[in-house]
Amino acid sequence: MSRTSEPGRSVASRLSDILFAFDFEHTELTLSDIVRRTGLPHATARRLALELADVGALERGADNMFRIGLSLWRLGTLAPNAEMLRTTAQPFIEDLGTALHQHVQLAVLQGDRAVVIERLSGQNAIALESQVGGLLPLHCSGVGKVLLGHSSPDFIETVLGGTLRRYTSRTIVDPEVLRKELAYCRATGTVVVREELSDGADSVVTRIVDQRGLVVAALSVVVAAGSIKHQAVVPQLVSSGIGISRALGWRPGI
C-alpha cells in the first residue's frame, strides 16, 4: 500500500504530496501526472489541485498543465534561514558576478536534493535549465556534491545506495568514485564538476559554513565547458565563501 492510500491521512499531507510531486525534472504536470506521482485517487487529486490553483499555490495554464504558483514561491522566500543566507550572500554574489560574468548561485540542502535559493547570471552566460527554486541532484551537481559531502555518513550512504541517474555521458554513477570525490570535498571545501548534469556546463563550488562550523550552503560558479580555466575561478570563489561564512558568524578553528 502506498503512503498516499493509507487511511486517516490528513488533507494537509495530501496537499503536500501534490506540491512535492513537482521538482527540477517535473516543473509542469498534467492531472494524470499528479495522480501517477502521488498515488492519490483521481477525484481527490483533481479537487485538491484545483483548490491549490484557486489560492495561487499552483497555476493552471490554458494547456491544462499545472505549475508551481507565484504565491507559493513568495511564501517560501519568508523562510528565515534561506532569507538570512540570501541577504548575507548577496553582496558577495554580486561581486563574483561582476568579476566573472558567469552564473553565480547559492544552494542549500532540501531532503535528498539541493535547492537553488539565489542566482545572478551574466549577460552572456551559458543557458541553464534550472531556475531559482529548482531542485538539483546531489550526486552530479556541483552544489549537490558539496552539500552531500558534508552530510552525515548515514545520509551519504543512503544517497549512494539509491538509484544514481546518469544525466550525461560524463555523469559519475560509481559509488566508490563518488565516495573519493566527496572525501575531497570535505578535505578542501571545493569541487569542480565537468558536464555531469548538463552537456556543455561546468561548475566550480565551495562551501558556506555557519557560526557552529556546519556547512549550510554551497556557492557555485557555472561556466561553459572549456571557456575558462577552473583553477582561475577557485581563489576568488573560496574567498567569497569565506566572506559569507564569516558574515554568518563562522570563525577559523570552529
CSV table of C-alpha atoms in Angstrom, one decimal:
chain,number,residue,atom,x,y,z
A,1,MET,CA,0.0,0.0,0.0
A,2,SER,CA,1.4,3.4,-0.9
A,3,ARG,CA,1.6,6.1,1.7
A,4,THR,CA,-0.9,8.2,-0.1
A,5,SER,CA,-3.5,5.4,0.1
A,6,GLU,CA,-3.2,4.9,3.8
A,7,PRO,CA,-6.5,5.7,5.6
A,8,GLY,CA,-6.7,8.6,8.0
A,9,ARG,CA,-4.1,10.8,6.3
A,10,SER,CA,-4.8,14.5,6.7
A,11,VAL,CA,-5.7,16.9,4.0
A,12,ALA,CA,-2.5,18.8,4.7
A,13,SER,CA,-0.4,15.7,4.0
A,14,ARG,CA,-2.2,15.1,0.7
A,15,LEU,CA,-1.8,18.7,-0.3
A,16,SER,CA,1.9,18.3,0.5
A,17,ASP,CA,2.0,15.2,-1.8
A,18,ILE,CA,0.7,17.2,-4.7
A,19,LEU,CA,3.1,20.1,-4.2
A,20,PHE,CA,6.2,17.9,-3.8
A,21,ALA,CA,5.2,16.0,-7.0
A,22,PHE,CA,6.9,19.0,-8.7
A,23,ASP,CA,10.6,19.0,-8.9
A,24,PHE,CA,13.5,20.1,-11.1
A,25,GLU,CA,12.7,17.5,-13.7
A,26,HIS,CA,8.9,17.9,-13.4
A,27,THR,CA,8.1,21.6,-13.4
A,28,GLU,CA,4.8,21.1,-15.4
A,29,LEU,CA,2.4,18.3,-14.7
A,30,THR,CA,-0.9,17.2,-16.1
A,31,LEU,CA,-3.6,15.9,-13.7
A,32,SER,CA,-2.7,12.4,-14.8
A,33,ASP,CA,0.9,13.1,-13.9
A,34,ILE,CA,-0.1,14.2,-10.4
A,35,VAL,CA,-2.2,11.1,-9.9
A,36,ARG,CA,0.6,8.9,-11.0
A,37,ARG,CA,3.3,10.6,-9.0
A,38,THR,CA,1.3,10.9,-5.8
A,39,GLY,CA,-0.8,7.7,-5.8
A,40,LEU,CA,-3.9,9.8,-4.9
A,41,PRO,CA,-7.3,8.8,-6.4
A,42,HIS,CA,-8.1,10.8,-9.5
A,43,ALA,CA,-11.0,12.7,-8.0
A,44,THR,CA,-9.0,13.6,-4.8
A,45,ALA,CA,-6.0,14.8,-6.8
A,46,ARG,CA,-8.3,16.9,-9.1
A,47,ARG,CA,-10.2,18.5,-6.2
A,48,LEU,CA,-7.0,19.4,-4.3
A,49,ALA,CA,-5.1,20.6,-7.3
A,50,LEU,CA,-7.9,22.9,-8.3
A,51,GLU,CA,-8.1,24.2,-4.7
A,52,LEU,CA,-4.4,24.9,-4.8
A,53,ALA,CA,-4.8,26.7,-8.1
A,54,ASP,CA,-7.7,28.8,-6.6
A,55,VAL,CA,-5.4,30.2,-3.9
A,56,GLY,CA,-2.4,30.7,-6.2
A,57,ALA,CA,-0.2,27.9,-4.9
A,58,LEU,CA,-0.5,26.2,-8.3
A,59,GLU,CA,-1.1,27.8,-11.7
A,60,ARG,CA,-3.2,26.0,-14.4
A,61,GLY,CA,-2.5,27.1,-17.9
A,62,ALA,CA,-4.7,27.1,-21.0
A,63,ASP,CA,-2.9,23.8,-21.9
A,64,ASN,CA,-4.3,22.3,-18.6
A,65,MET,CA,-0.8,21.9,-17.3
A,66,PHE,CA,-0.2,22.7,-13.6
A,67,ARG,CA,2.8,24.7,-12.5
A,68,ILE,CA,4.0,26.0,-9.1
A,69,GLY,CA,2.3,29.4,-8.5
A,70,LEU,CA,4.0,32.6,-7.6
A,71,SER,CA,2.2,32.9,-4.2
A,72,LEU,CA,3.9,29.7,-3.1
A,73,TRP,CA,7.3,31.0,-4.1
A,74,ARG,CA,6.7,34.3,-2.3
A,75,LEU,CA,5.8,32.4,0.8
A,76,GLY,CA,9.0,30.3,0.5
A,77,THR,CA,11.1,33.4,0.5
A,78,LEU,CA,9.9,34.1,4.0
A,79,ALA,CA,11.7,31.1,5.4
A,80,PRO,CA,14.1,32.8,7.9
A,81,ASN,CA,17.2,30.6,7.3
A,82,ALA,CA,17.0,30.9,3.5
A,83,GLU,CA,16.3,34.6,3.6
A,84,MET,CA,19.2,35.2,6.0
A,85,LEU,CA,21.6,33.3,3.8
A,86,ARG,CA,20.4,35.1,0.7
A,87,THR,CA,20.7,38.5,2.3
A,88,THR,CA,24.2,37.8,3.7
A,89,ALA,CA,25.5,36.3,0.5
A,90,GLN,CA,24.0,38.9,-1.9
A,91,PRO,CA,27.0,41.4,-1.9
A,92,PHE,CA,29.5,38.5,-2.5
A,93,ILE,CA,27.4,37.0,-5.3
A,94,GLU,CA,27.1,40.4,-6.9
A,95,ASP,CA,30.9,40.9,-6.7
A,96,LEU,CA,31.6,37.5,-8.2
A,97,GLY,CA,29.1,38.1,-11.0
A,98,THR,CA,30.7,41.5,-11.8
A,99,ALA,CA,34.2,40.0,-11.9
A,100,LEU,CA,33.4,36.7,-13.7
A,101,HIS,CA,30.3,37.5,-15.9
A,102,GLN,CA,29.1,33.9,-15.3
A,103,HIS,CA,26.2,32.3,-13.4
A,104,VAL,CA,26.8,32.5,-9.6
A,105,GLN,CA,24.3,30.6,-7.5
A,106,LEU,CA,23.7,29.7,-3.9
A,107,ALA,CA,22.1,26.4,-2.9
A,108,VAL,CA,21.0,24.6,0.3
A,109,LEU,CA,20.1,21.0,1.1
A,110,GLN,CA,16.4,20.1,1.0
A,111,GLY,CA,15.6,16.5,1.6
A,112,ASP,CA,17.6,14.5,-0.9
A,113,ARG,CA,18.1,17.4,-3.4
A,114,ALA,CA,19.9,20.7,-3.5
A,115,VAL,CA,17.6,23.8,-4.0
A,116,VAL,CA,18.9,26.9,-5.6
A,117,ILE,CA,17.9,29.9,-3.4
A,118,GLU,CA,19.7,32.7,-5.3
A,119,ARG,CA,21.3,33.2,-8.7
A,120,LEU,CA,22.9,36.0,-10.6
A,121,SER,CA,23.6,35.5,-14.3
A,122,GLY,CA,26.0,37.3,-16.6
A,123,GLN,CA,24.5,38.6,-19.8
A,124,ASN,CA,26.4,36.1,-22.0
A,125,ALA,CA,26.5,33.2,-19.5
A,126,ILE,CA,25.6,29.7,-20.8
A,127,ALA,CA,21.9,28.8,-20.8
A,128,LEU,CA,20.8,26.7,-17.9
A,129,GLU,CA,17.6,24.7,-17.4
A,130,SER,CA,17.4,25.1,-13.6
A,131,GLN,CA,15.9,28.2,-12.0
A,132,VAL,CA,15.8,29.8,-8.6
A,133,GLY,CA,13.8,27.4,-6.5
A,134,GLY,CA,14.8,24.5,-8.7
A,135,LEU,CA,16.0,21.2,-7.3
A,136,LEU,CA,19.3,19.6,-8.3
A,137,PRO,CA,20.5,16.1,-7.8
A,138,LEU,CA,23.2,15.6,-5.1
A,139,HIS,CA,25.4,13.1,-6.9
A,140,CYS,CA,26.2,15.0,-10.0
A,141,SER,CA,25.6,18.8,-9.5
A,142,GLY,CA,28.4,20.8,-8.1
A,143,VAL,CA,26.4,22.3,-5.2
A,144,GLY,CA,24.9,18.9,-4.5
A,145,LYS,CA,28.3,17.2,-4.1
A,146,VAL,CA,29.5,19.8,-1.7
A,147,LEU,CA,26.3,19.6,0.4
A,148,LEU,CA,26.3,15.8,0.2
A,149,GLY,CA,30.0,15.5,1.1
A,150,HIS,CA,29.4,17.4,4.3
A,151,SER,CA,26.3,15.5,5.3
A,152,SER,CA,26.2,12.6,7.8
A,153,PRO,CA,27.8,9.3,6.8
A,154,ASP,CA,24.4,7.5,7.0
A,155,PHE,CA,22.8,10.1,4.7
A,156,ILE,CA,25.7,9.8,2.2
A,157,GLU,CA,25.4,6.0,2.1
A,158,THR,CA,21.6,6.3,1.6
A,159,VAL,CA,22.1,8.5,-1.4
A,160,LEU,CA,24.9,6.5,-2.9
A,161,GLY,CA,23.0,3.3,-2.3
A,162,GLY,CA,20.0,4.6,-4.2
A,163,THR,CA,19.4,5.0,-7.9
A,164,LEU,CA,22.1,7.3,-9.4
A,165,ARG,CA,20.7,8.7,-12.6
A,166,ARG,CA,23.1,9.3,-15.5
A,167,TYR,CA,22.2,12.8,-16.9
A,168,THR,CA,25.1,13.0,-19.4
A,169,SER,CA,27.8,10.7,-20.7
A,170,ARG,CA,30.1,12.2,-18.0
A,171,THR,CA,27.9,11.7,-15.0
A,172,ILE,CA,29.7,9.7,-12.3
A,173,VAL,CA,27.4,6.9,-11.0
A,174,ASP,CA,30.0,4.7,-9.5
A,175,PRO,CA,29.6,4.9,-5.7
A,176,GLU,CA,33.2,4.2,-5.0
A,177,VAL,CA,34.4,7.0,-7.3
A,178,LEU,CA,31.8,9.3,-5.7
A,179,ARG,CA,33.0,8.5,-2.2
A,180,LYS,CA,36.5,9.6,-3.1
A,181,GLU,CA,35.2,12.8,-4.6
A,182,LEU,CA,33.1,13.5,-1.6
A,183,ALA,CA,36.1,12.9,0.7
A,184,TYR,CA,38.0,15.5,-1.4
A,185,CYS,CA,35.0,17.9,-0.9
A,186,ARG,CA,35.3,17.5,2.8
A,187,ALA,CA,39.1,18.0,2.8
A,188,THR,CA,39.2,21.0,0.6
A,189,GLY,CA,35.7,22.5,0.8
A,190,THR,CA,35.6,22.7,-3.0
A,191,VAL,CA,34.8,20.6,-6.1
A,192,VAL,CA,34.9,21.0,-9.8
A,193,VAL,CA,32.1,19.2,-11.8
A,194,ARG,CA,32.6,18.8,-15.6
A,195,GLU,CA,29.5,18.4,-17.7
A,196,GLU,CA,27.9,15.8,-15.3
A,197,LEU,CA,24.5,17.4,-15.0
A,198,SER,CA,24.2,19.3,-18.4
A,199,ASP,CA,26.3,18.9,-21.5
A,200,GLY,CA,28.5,21.9,-22.0
A,201,ALA,CA,28.3,23.2,-18.4
A,202,ASP,CA,30.9,23.0,-15.7
A,203,SER,CA,30.7,24.3,-12.2
A,204,VAL,CA,33.2,25.3,-9.5
A,205,VAL,CA,31.9,25.2,-6.0
A,206,THR,CA,32.8,26.0,-2.4
A,207,ARG,CA,31.1,25.5,0.9
A,208,ILE,CA,29.4,28.0,3.2
A,209,VAL,CA,29.9,27.5,7.0
A,210,ASP,CA,27.8,29.0,9.8
A,211,GLN,CA,28.7,30.0,13.4
A,212,ARG,CA,28.5,26.4,14.6
A,213,GLY,CA,31.0,25.3,12.0
A,214,LEU,CA,28.3,23.4,10.0
A,215,VAL,CA,28.1,23.6,6.2
A,216,VAL,CA,24.8,25.2,5.5
A,217,ALA,CA,25.1,26.1,1.8
A,218,ALA,CA,27.1,25.8,-1.3
A,219,LEU,CA,28.3,28.7,-3.6
A,220,SER,CA,29.0,27.9,-7.2
A,221,VAL,CA,30.1,29.5,-10.5
A,222,VAL,CA,28.7,27.8,-13.6
A,223,VAL,CA,30.6,28.3,-16.8
A,224,ALA,CA,30.5,27.0,-20.4
A,225,ALA,CA,32.8,23.9,-20.6
A,226,GLY,CA,36.3,25.0,-21.9
A,227,SER,CA,35.5,28.7,-21.7
A,228,ILE,CA,37.6,29.4,-18.6
A,229,LYS,CA,40.3,27.8,-16.5
A,230,HIS,CA,38.7,26.3,-13.4
A,231,GLN,CA,41.6,27.0,-11.2
A,232,ALA,CA,41.4,30.7,-12.1
A,233,VAL,CA,38.0,30.8,-10.5
A,234,VAL,CA,38.8,28.9,-7.3
A,235,PRO,CA,40.7,31.6,-5.3
A,236,GLN,CA,38.0,34.3,-5.8
A,237,LEU,CA,35.2,31.8,-5.2
A,238,VAL,CA,36.8,30.4,-2.0
A,239,SER,CA,37.4,34.0,-0.8
A,240,SER,CA,33.7,34.8,-1.3
A,241,GLY,CA,32.7,31.6,0.5
A,242,ILE,CA,34.9,32.5,3.5
A,243,GLY,CA,33.5,36.0,3.5
A,244,ILE,CA,29.9,34.8,3.6
A,245,SER,CA,30.8,32.3,6.3
A,246,ARG,CA,32.4,34.9,8.4
A,247,ALA,CA,29.4,37.1,8.0
A,248,LEU,CA,27.3,34.2,9.3
A,249,GLY,CA,29.5,34.1,12.4
A,250,TRP,CA,32.0,31.4,11.4
A,251,ARG,CA,35.5,31.7,12.8
A,252,PRO,CA,38.6,29.7,11.8
A,253,GLY,CA,39.2,26.7,14.2
A,254,ILE,CA,35.5,26.1,14.9
